[in-house]
Amino acid sequence: MTDNNTDDVEKTTDQHANKFGFEKWVGKNLLLILTLMGVLFGIILGFSLRPLRLQETTILLISYPGELYMRILKLVILPLIMSSLITGCSSVNARLNGKIALRTFSYFLVTSMFNGLLGVILGVTFQPGDPGLGLSTSHNRQERVSGSVLDSMLDMGRNIAADNIFQATFQQVYTDYVNTTKILNEINGTSHAVSKIEKVLKYRLGTNNLGIVFFCIAFGTILGTMGTKGKLIKDFFAVIFEIIMKMVKGILWITPLGLCSIIAGKIMIVADIAVVMSQLGWLILTVILGVLFYQFVVLQLVYFLVVRKNPFKYYLGVIQGTLTAFAAASTAAALPVNMDIMDNELKIDPRITRFVMPIGCNTNLDGTAMFLAISIIFITQMSGFSLGMGNLLTIWFTATIMSFAVTSVPSSALIILVMVLSAMGIPTTNVPLLFAVDWLVDRFRTTNNMLGDCYAAAIVEALSKKELLENDYVNVEVGENCKNGDQLKNVNSKFEIDEV
């Protein structure tokens, strides 16, 4: 009888423990569960309401919560980037900053090159371009587009070296071509008009993140060499960063509603989904296969080899940011979410995340490099052009380099695509076909871009552990000297000289 009572008690205890464990798991992952439910409900709602052919006003109201969610996310991006970079760069000495920057940009370049090469291989292997799908044209004249590959690269340099940091917060510089007409007066008194296309620099609305990133890296690095004189400024930006992250925590709880609204609205406004999928399904499949291969094979393998931890556990840790990036189709919009995950869930060194994540958001576009390579081959095949090895190498190089010139906003890759095709002498008349599917493909390549940044942070942290520990040791020594008041001036002087 005693044994039976003991068994019952143990069974009851196990049930309570399991129930408590499940409740604890649900409580810890409640936001993720709600986000997944929001995404699924958005898909179901969108496809359920499509047959009703609702009025534009009704669709607008359904999409309105998602629009507000995106606006709030974008509101915190600029202060987050500035406070994050300045705090991160000023928390380590200049020598360590240089090593972290070198590793970060080297990693970004290698992964972009790999994705460009992967896109070329997939495009040649699967050949998604079908000449029968091409748009009919009455002539083969090459369309003139505003801009070129060289102009885009030069504009990237101009935006990095912004001449006005305040203007950079709301405007970007770009090259445009305008028709100018001049009246020439002849000696005999007659005159005639001469038209000429001139290249001019203009500004368009949009945050110049590249210029802001460059300024903040320089500002933060120099601030880190100021010693006690710069402590007040360091604390100022550190507090700003904490405030922004507290705001982000509040914003995250409206993510399920926001993503549901965005996805449902987008599904309802896309015309003829079935027709588009049947015509361009092979292109979509090629891009998705490339994205999945990179995410579930390449990234996991690199993470395991460098970090020596379970990569899939890390992948599940950033799933909240992945869903946000997928729904918003913007790496920048997912940045606040990812910064919160890196700091509080995955416990990546904040000195790394505050440096790598904002830079990666604006320069590391792995999915875009792959998409550009596949799309160039797709349009080329549809236009009936054959590609030799030299052409494929050109596509690989161009897709890799131009991925750094693409801004982290939806569908910006298509603008670069038109420029690249024009530079290669390939007709751009079939590019509008891609706009029909870019609403979907853009989301998949954005997840690649976002995950590339998250994995870069973990990998750079693993490669920089020795230097980070040394920096901690130096900070402890300096702190002890400050506390004891022994040779403070000499310590600060030596610290600043070493950094220079």
Coordinates of C-alpha atoms in Angstrom, one line a residue:
M1 CA 0.0 0.0 0.0
T2 CA 2.9 2.3 0.9
D3 CA 4.5 1.6 -2.4
N4 CA 1.3 2.5 -4.3
N5 CA 1.0 5.8 -2.5
T6 CA 4.6 6.5 -3.2
D7 CA 4.1 5.8 -6.9
D8 CA 1.1 8.1 -7.0
V9 CA 3.0 10.9 -5.3
E10 CA 5.9 10.5 -7.7
K11 CA 3.5 10.4 -10.7
T12 CA 1.7 13.6 -9.4
T13 CA 5.0 15.3 -8.9
D14 CA 6.1 14.5 -12.4
Q15 CA 2.9 15.8 -13.8
H16 CA 3.2 19.0 -11.9
A17 CA 6.8 19.3 -13.0
N18 CA 5.9 18.7 -16.7
K19 CA 3.1 21.2 -16.4
F20 CA 5.3 23.7 -14.8
G21 CA 8.0 23.1 -17.4
F22 CA 5.5 23.5 -20.3
E23 CA 4.1 26.7 -18.8
K24 CA 7.6 28.0 -18.3
W25 CA 8.5 27.3 -21.9
V26 CA 5.3 28.9 -23.2
G27 CA 5.9 32.0 -21.0
K28 CA 9.5 32.3 -22.3
N29 CA 8.5 31.9 -25.9
L30 CA 5.1 33.6 -25.8
L31 CA 6.1 36.4 -28.2
L32 CA 7.5 33.9 -30.7
I33 CA 4.3 31.8 -30.5
L34 CA 2.1 34.8 -31.0
T35 CA 4.2 36.0 -33.9
L36 CA 3.9 32.6 -35.7
M37 CA 0.2 32.6 -35.1
G38 CA 0.0 36.2 -36.5
V39 CA 1.9 35.1 -39.7
L40 CA -0.3 32.0 -40.2
F41 CA -3.5 33.9 -39.5
G42 CA -2.3 36.6 -42.0
I43 CA -1.8 34.0 -44.7
I44 CA -5.2 32.4 -44.0
L45 CA -7.0 35.7 -43.8
G46 CA -5.4 37.0 -47.1
F47 CA -6.3 33.9 -49.1
S48 CA -9.8 33.7 -47.6
L49 CA -10.7 37.3 -48.5
R50 CA -9.1 37.3 -52.0
P51 CA -12.2 35.7 -53.7
L52 CA -14.4 38.5 -52.2
R53 CA -12.6 41.1 -54.3
L54 CA -12.8 43.7 -51.6
Q55 CA -12.7 47.4 -52.3
E56 CA -9.4 49.3 -52.1
T57 CA -10.6 51.2 -49.0
T58 CA -11.4 47.9 -47.2
I59 CA -8.0 46.4 -48.1
L60 CA -6.3 49.7 -46.9
L61 CA -8.0 49.4 -43.5
I62 CA -6.9 45.8 -43.2
S63 CA -3.3 46.8 -44.0
Y64 CA -3.4 49.9 -41.8
P65 CA -2.2 48.3 -38.5
G66 CA 0.7 46.8 -40.5
E67 CA 1.5 50.2 -41.9
L68 CA 1.6 51.8 -38.5
Y69 CA 3.8 48.9 -37.2
M70 CA 6.3 49.5 -40.0
R71 CA 6.3 53.3 -39.3
I72 CA 7.0 52.8 -35.6
L73 CA 9.8 50.3 -36.4
K74 CA 11.4 52.8 -38.9
L75 CA 11.1 55.5 -36.3
V76 CA 13.7 53.9 -34.0
I77 CA 16.1 52.7 -36.7
L78 CA 18.2 55.9 -37.0
P79 CA 18.7 56.5 -33.2
L80 CA 19.4 52.8 -32.8
I81 CA 22.1 52.7 -35.5
M82 CA 23.8 55.9 -34.2
S83 CA 23.7 55.0 -30.5
S84 CA 24.6 51.4 -31.2
L85 CA 27.7 52.1 -33.3
I86 CA 29.0 54.9 -31.2
T87 CA 28.6 52.9 -28.0
G88 CA 30.1 49.8 -29.5
C89 CA 33.1 51.5 -31.1
S90 CA 33.9 53.6 -28.0
S91 CA 33.8 50.6 -25.7
V92 CA 36.9 49.0 -27.3
N93 CA 40.3 50.5 -28.2
A94 CA 41.1 51.6 -31.7
R95 CA 43.4 48.6 -32.4
L96 CA 40.6 46.1 -31.5
N97 CA 38.1 48.2 -33.5
G98 CA 40.4 47.8 -36.5
K99 CA 40.6 44.0 -36.1
I100 CA 36.8 43.7 -35.7
A101 CA 36.2 45.9 -38.7
L102 CA 38.6 43.9 -40.8
R103 CA 37.1 40.5 -39.8
T104 CA 33.6 41.9 -40.3
F105 CA 34.1 43.3 -43.8
S106 CA 36.2 40.3 -44.9
Y107 CA 33.4 38.0 -43.8
F108 CA 30.8 40.1 -45.6
L109 CA 32.9 40.1 -48.8
V110 CA 33.5 36.4 -48.8
T111 CA 29.8 35.5 -48.1
S112 CA 28.6 38.0 -50.8
M113 CA 31.0 36.4 -53.3
F114 CA 29.8 32.9 -52.4
N115 CA 26.2 33.9 -52.8
G116 CA 26.9 35.6 -56.1
L117 CA 28.7 32.4 -57.3
L118 CA 25.8 30.2 -55.9
G119 CA 23.4 32.3 -57.9
V120 CA 25.4 31.8 -61.1
I121 CA 25.5 28.1 -60.6
L122 CA 21.8 27.8 -59.8
G123 CA 20.9 30.0 -62.9
V124 CA 23.0 27.9 -65.2
T125 CA 21.9 24.6 -63.7
F126 CA 18.1 25.2 -63.5
Q127 CA 17.9 27.7 -66.4
P128 CA 14.7 29.5 -65.1
G129 CA 14.5 31.8 -68.1
D130 CA 12.0 30.6 -70.8
P131 CA 12.1 32.7 -74.0
G132 CA 8.4 32.0 -74.5
L133 CA 7.5 34.1 -71.5
G134 CA 9.2 37.2 -72.8
L135 CA 7.2 40.4 -73.4
S136 CA 6.6 41.0 -77.0
T137 CA 8.3 44.1 -78.4
S138 CA 8.0 45.8 -81.8
H139 CA 11.7 46.5 -81.9
N140 CA 14.9 45.5 -80.3
R141 CA 16.1 48.9 -79.3
Q142 CA 18.0 49.0 -76.0
E143 CA 16.0 51.0 -73.5
R144 CA 18.0 53.9 -72.0
V145 CA 17.8 53.8 -68.2
S146 CA 18.7 56.5 -65.8
G147 CA 22.0 55.5 -64.3
S148 CA 24.8 53.0 -64.8
V149 CA 26.8 50.5 -62.8
L150 CA 29.7 53.0 -62.5
D151 CA 27.3 55.8 -61.4
S152 CA 25.8 53.5 -58.7
M153 CA 29.2 52.7 -57.3
L154 CA 30.3 56.3 -57.3
D155 CA 27.0 57.3 -55.6
M156 CA 27.8 54.7 -52.9
G157 CA 31.1 56.4 -52.3
R158 CA 29.5 59.8 -52.2
N159 CA 26.9 58.6 -49.7
I160 CA 29.6 57.1 -47.5
A161 CA 31.5 60.4 -47.5
A162 CA 28.4 62.5 -46.7
D163 CA 29.2 66.2 -46.7
N164 CA 26.4 67.1 -44.3
I165 CA 25.6 64.7 -41.4
F166 CA 22.2 66.3 -40.8
Q167 CA 21.2 66.1 -44.4
A168 CA 22.2 62.4 -44.3
T169 CA 19.4 61.7 -41.9
F170 CA 16.8 62.3 -44.5
Q171 CA 18.4 62.5 -48.0
Q172 CA 20.6 60.4 -50.3
V173 CA 22.7 61.7 -53.2
Y174 CA 22.3 60.0 -56.6
T175 CA 23.3 60.5 -60.2
D176 CA 20.6 61.4 -62.7
Y177 CA 20.6 62.2 -66.4
V178 CA 18.7 65.2 -67.7
N179 CA 18.0 66.6 -71.2
T180 CA 19.3 70.1 -71.6
T181 CA 18.6 72.4 -74.5
K182 CA 21.0 75.2 -75.5
I183 CA 20.4 77.9 -78.0
L184 CA 23.4 78.4 -80.3
N185 CA 23.6 81.7 -82.2
E186 CA 25.3 81.7 -85.5
I187 CA 27.3 84.5 -87.1
N188 CA 24.7 85.1 -89.7
G189 CA 22.1 85.9 -87.0
T190 CA 20.3 82.6 -87.1
S191 CA 20.0 80.3 -84.0
H192 CA 19.2 76.7 -83.4
A193 CA 18.6 74.5 -80.4
V194 CA 20.9 71.7 -79.5
S195 CA 19.8 69.0 -77.0
K196 CA 22.3 67.3 -74.8
I197 CA 22.1 64.7 -72.0
E198 CA 24.0 65.8 -69.0
K199 CA 24.9 64.0 -65.8
V200 CA 23.8 65.8 -62.6
L201 CA 23.8 65.0 -58.9
K202 CA 20.5 65.1 -57.1
Y203 CA 19.1 64.3 -53.7
R204 CA 16.1 62.0 -52.9
L205 CA 14.3 61.4 -49.7
G206 CA 15.6 58.5 -47.7
T207 CA 18.1 58.1 -44.8
N208 CA 21.7 57.9 -46.0
N209 CA 22.6 55.0 -43.7
L210 CA 26.0 54.5 -45.3
G211 CA 27.1 58.0 -44.4
I212 CA 25.7 57.8 -40.9
V213 CA 27.4 54.4 -40.3
F214 CA 30.8 55.8 -41.5
F215 CA 30.4 58.9 -39.3
C216 CA 29.4 57.0 -36.2
I217 CA 32.3 54.5 -36.6
A218 CA 34.8 57.3 -36.8
F219 CA 33.1 59.3 -34.0
G220 CA 32.9 56.2 -31.7
T221 CA 36.4 55.1 -32.4
I222 CA 37.9 58.5 -31.6
L223 CA 35.6 58.8 -28.6
G224 CA 37.1 55.6 -27.2
T225 CA 40.6 57.2 -27.2
M226 CA 39.5 60.2 -25.1
G227 CA 39.8 58.5 -21.8
T228 CA 38.0 60.2 -18.9
K229 CA 37.3 63.3 -20.9
G230 CA 34.9 61.3 -23.1
K231 CA 33.1 59.4 -20.4
L232 CA 30.1 61.8 -20.3
I233 CA 29.5 61.4 -24.0
K234 CA 29.9 57.6 -23.8
D235 CA 27.4 57.5 -21.0
F236 CA 25.0 59.8 -23.0
F237 CA 24.9 57.4 -26.0
A238 CA 24.8 54.3 -23.8
V239 CA 21.7 55.7 -22.1
I240 CA 20.1 56.5 -25.5
F241 CA 20.8 53.0 -26.6
E242 CA 19.1 51.6 -23.5
I243 CA 16.1 53.8 -24.0
I244 CA 15.7 52.8 -27.6
M245 CA 16.0 49.1 -26.7
K246 CA 13.3 49.5 -24.0
M247 CA 11.1 51.1 -26.7
V248 CA 11.8 48.1 -29.0
K249 CA 10.7 45.7 -26.3
G250 CA 7.3 47.4 -26.2
I251 CA 7.1 47.5 -30.0
L252 CA 7.7 43.8 -30.2
W253 CA 4.4 43.0 -28.6
I254 CA 2.5 44.5 -31.5
T255 CA 4.5 42.4 -33.9
P256 CA 1.9 39.6 -34.3
L257 CA -0.8 42.1 -35.3
G258 CA 1.5 44.1 -37.5
L259 CA 2.8 41.0 -39.4
C260 CA -0.7 39.6 -39.8
S261 CA -2.0 42.9 -41.3
I262 CA 1.0 43.2 -43.6
I263 CA 0.8 39.7 -45.0
A264 CA -3.0 39.7 -45.4
G265 CA -3.0 43.0 -47.2
K266 CA -0.1 42.0 -49.5
I267 CA -1.8 38.8 -50.5
M268 CA -5.1 40.6 -51.3
I269 CA -3.6 43.2 -53.6
V270 CA -1.4 40.9 -55.7
A271 CA -3.2 40.2 -59.0
D272 CA -3.4 36.7 -60.5
I273 CA -1.2 34.9 -58.1
A274 CA -1.9 31.5 -59.8
V275 CA -1.0 32.9 -63.2
V276 CA 2.2 34.5 -61.9
M277 CA 3.2 31.3 -60.1
S278 CA 2.6 29.1 -63.2
Q279 CA 4.6 31.4 -65.5
L280 CA 7.5 32.3 -63.2
G281 CA 7.4 29.4 -60.8
W282 CA 10.7 28.0 -61.9
L283 CA 12.4 31.3 -61.1
I284 CA 10.8 31.5 -57.7
L285 CA 11.8 27.9 -57.0
T286 CA 15.4 28.5 -58.1
V287 CA 15.7 31.5 -55.7
I288 CA 14.1 29.7 -52.8
L289 CA 16.3 26.6 -53.3
G290 CA 19.4 28.9 -53.2
V291 CA 18.1 30.7 -50.0
L292 CA 17.3 27.4 -48.2
F293 CA 20.7 25.8 -49.2
Y294 CA 22.6 28.8 -47.9
Q295 CA 20.5 29.1 -44.7
F296 CA 20.3 25.4 -43.7
V297 CA 23.6 24.1 -45.1
V298 CA 26.2 26.8 -45.6
L299 CA 25.5 29.1 -42.6
Q300 CA 25.1 26.2 -40.2
L301 CA 28.3 24.6 -41.4
V302 CA 30.3 27.8 -41.1
Y303 CA 28.8 28.5 -37.6
F304 CA 29.6 25.0 -36.4
L305 CA 33.2 25.1 -37.7
V306 CA 34.0 28.5 -36.2
V307 CA 31.8 28.8 -33.1
R308 CA 31.8 25.0 -32.2
K309 CA 28.1 25.1 -31.0
N310 CA 24.8 23.8 -32.2
P311 CA 24.0 26.0 -35.2
F312 CA 20.3 25.0 -35.4
K313 CA 19.7 26.1 -31.8
Y314 CA 21.2 29.5 -32.9
Y315 CA 18.9 29.5 -35.9
L316 CA 15.8 29.0 -33.8
G317 CA 17.0 31.8 -31.5
V318 CA 16.7 34.3 -34.3
I319 CA 13.4 33.0 -35.8
Q320 CA 11.6 36.1 -34.4
G321 CA 13.8 38.4 -36.4
T322 CA 13.5 36.1 -39.5
L323 CA 9.7 36.3 -39.4
T324 CA 9.8 40.1 -39.0
A325 CA 12.3 40.4 -41.9
F326 CA 10.1 38.1 -44.1
A327 CA 6.9 40.0 -43.4
A328 CA 8.4 43.5 -43.7
A329 CA 10.7 42.6 -46.7
S330 CA 13.3 45.0 -45.1
T331 CA 16.5 44.2 -43.2
A332 CA 16.4 47.7 -41.7
A333 CA 12.9 47.1 -40.2
A334 CA 14.1 43.9 -38.6
L335 CA 17.2 45.5 -37.1
P336 CA 15.6 46.6 -33.8
V337 CA 14.2 43.1 -33.3
N338 CA 17.5 41.4 -34.0
M339 CA 19.4 43.8 -31.7
D340 CA 17.1 42.9 -28.8
I341 CA 17.5 39.1 -29.6
M342 CA 21.3 39.3 -29.8
D343 CA 21.6 41.2 -26.5
N344 CA 19.0 39.5 -24.4
E345 CA 18.4 36.0 -25.8
L346 CA 21.6 34.9 -27.5
K347 CA 23.9 36.8 -25.3
I348 CA 26.3 37.9 -28.0
D349 CA 28.9 40.4 -26.8
P350 CA 27.3 43.8 -27.1
R351 CA 30.5 45.3 -28.4
I352 CA 30.2 43.0 -31.4
T353 CA 26.5 43.3 -32.0
R354 CA 26.5 47.1 -31.8
F355 CA 29.2 47.2 -34.5
V356 CA 28.4 44.3 -36.8
M357 CA 24.6 44.5 -37.0
P358 CA 24.1 48.1 -38.1
I359 CA 26.9 47.8 -40.7
G360 CA 25.6 44.5 -42.0
C361 CA 22.1 45.9 -42.3
N362 CA 23.4 48.4 -44.8
T363 CA 26.2 46.5 -46.6
N364 CA 25.9 42.8 -46.2
L365 CA 23.2 41.7 -48.6
D366 CA 23.9 38.0 -49.3
G367 CA 20.5 37.2 -50.6
T368 CA 20.6 40.2 -53.0
A369 CA 23.9 39.0 -54.5
M370 CA 22.3 35.6 -55.2
F371 CA 19.1 37.2 -56.6
L372 CA 21.0 39.6 -58.9
A373 CA 23.0 36.7 -60.4
I374 CA 19.9 34.5 -60.9
S375 CA 17.9 37.4 -62.3
I376 CA 20.5 38.5 -64.7
I377 CA 20.8 34.9 -66.1
F378 CA 17.0 34.7 -66.1
I379 CA 16.5 37.8 -68.2
T380 CA 19.4 36.9 -70.5
Q381 CA 17.9 33.5 -71.2
M382 CA 14.5 35.0 -71.8
S383 CA 16.1 37.4 -74.3
G384 CA 17.6 34.5 -76.2
F385 CA 21.3 35.4 -75.4
S386 CA 23.9 32.7 -74.8
L387 CA 26.4 33.1 -72.0
G388 CA 30.0 32.1 -72.1
M389 CA 32.4 31.6 -69.3
G390 CA 33.5 35.2 -69.5
N391 CA 29.9 36.4 -69.3
L392 CA 29.3 34.3 -66.2
L393 CA 32.4 35.6 -64.5
T394 CA 31.2 39.1 -65.2
I395 CA 27.8 38.4 -63.8
W396 CA 29.4 36.9 -60.7
F397 CA 31.6 39.9 -60.1
T398 CA 28.9 42.4 -60.9
A399 CA 26.3 40.8 -58.7
T400 CA 28.8 40.6 -55.8
I401 CA 29.9 44.2 -56.0
M402 CA 26.5 45.7 -56.7
S403 CA 24.9 44.0 -53.8
F404 CA 26.9 46.4 -51.6
A405 CA 25.2 49.3 -53.5
V406 CA 21.7 48.2 -52.8
T407 CA 19.9 50.0 -50.0
S408 CA 18.1 47.9 -47.4
V409 CA 14.6 48.8 -48.6
P410 CA 12.0 46.6 -50.4
S411 CA 12.6 45.9 -54.2
S412 CA 15.7 48.1 -54.5
A413 CA 17.5 45.2 -56.1
L414 CA 15.4 45.6 -59.3
I415 CA 16.7 49.1 -59.9
I416 CA 20.3 47.8 -59.7
L417 CA 19.3 44.9 -62.0
V418 CA 18.1 47.3 -64.7
M419 CA 21.5 49.1 -64.5
V420 CA 23.5 45.9 -64.8
L421 CA 21.5 44.6 -67.7
S422 CA 21.9 47.9 -69.5
A423 CA 25.7 47.9 -68.9
M424 CA 25.9 44.4 -70.4
G425 CA 23.9 45.4 -73.5
I426 CA 20.9 43.1 -72.6
P427 CA 17.4 44.4 -73.3
T428 CA 15.5 45.3 -70.2
T429 CA 12.0 44.8 -71.7
N430 CA 11.4 41.6 -69.7
V431 CA 12.4 43.1 -66.3
P432 CA 8.7 44.1 -65.5
L433 CA 8.0 40.4 -65.2
L434 CA 10.1 40.3 -62.1
F435 CA 7.9 43.0 -60.4
A436 CA 5.1 40.5 -60.5
V437 CA 6.9 38.1 -58.2
D438 CA 9.3 40.4 -56.4
W439 CA 6.8 40.9 -53.5
L440 CA 7.5 37.2 -52.7
V441 CA 11.1 36.7 -53.8
D442 CA 12.1 39.9 -51.9
R443 CA 11.0 38.4 -48.7
F444 CA 13.1 35.3 -49.1
R445 CA 16.3 37.1 -50.0
T446 CA 15.7 39.5 -47.1
T447 CA 15.8 36.6 -44.7
N448 CA 19.1 35.7 -46.2
N449 CA 20.4 39.2 -45.7
M450 CA 19.2 39.3 -42.1
L451 CA 20.5 35.9 -41.1
G452 CA 23.8 36.7 -42.7
D453 CA 24.2 39.6 -40.2
C454 CA 23.1 37.5 -37.2
Y455 CA 25.6 34.7 -38.0
A456 CA 28.3 37.3 -38.8
A457 CA 28.0 38.7 -35.2
A458 CA 28.4 35.2 -33.7
I459 CA 31.3 34.3 -36.0
V460 CA 33.2 37.6 -35.5
E461 CA 32.7 37.3 -31.7
A462 CA 34.2 33.8 -31.8
L463 CA 37.2 35.0 -33.9
S464 CA 37.7 38.0 -31.6
K465 CA 37.4 36.4 -28.2
K466 CA 41.1 36.7 -27.4
E467 CA 41.2 40.5 -28.2
L468 CA 37.9 41.0 -26.3
L469 CA 39.3 39.4 -23.2
E470 CA 42.5 41.5 -23.5
N471 CA 40.4 44.6 -23.8
D472 CA 38.4 43.6 -20.7
Y473 CA 41.7 43.1 -18.8
V474 CA 42.9 46.6 -19.9
N475 CA 39.6 48.1 -18.8
V476 CA 39.9 46.4 -15.4
E477 CA 43.4 47.6 -14.9
V478 CA 42.4 51.2 -15.8
G479 CA 39.4 51.0 -13.5
E480 CA 41.5 49.8 -10.5
N481 CA 44.1 52.6 -11.1
C482 CA 41.2 55.1 -11.3
K483 CA 39.9 53.8 -8.0
N484 CA 43.2 53.9 -6.2
G485 CA 44.2 57.2 -7.8
D486 CA 47.7 55.8 -8.6
Q487 CA 49.3 57.1 -11.7
L488 CA 46.0 57.8 -13.4
K489 CA 47.4 60.3 -15.7
N490 CA 50.2 58.0 -16.9
V491 CA 47.7 55.1 -17.5
N492 CA 45.4 57.3 -19.6
S493 CA 48.4 58.7 -21.6
K494 CA 49.8 55.2 -22.3
F495 CA 46.3 53.9 -23.2
E496 CA 45.8 56.7 -25.7
I497 CA 49.3 56.4 -27.2
D498 CA 48.9 52.7 -27.7
E499 CA 45.6 53.2 -29.5
V500 CA 47.1 55.8 -31.9

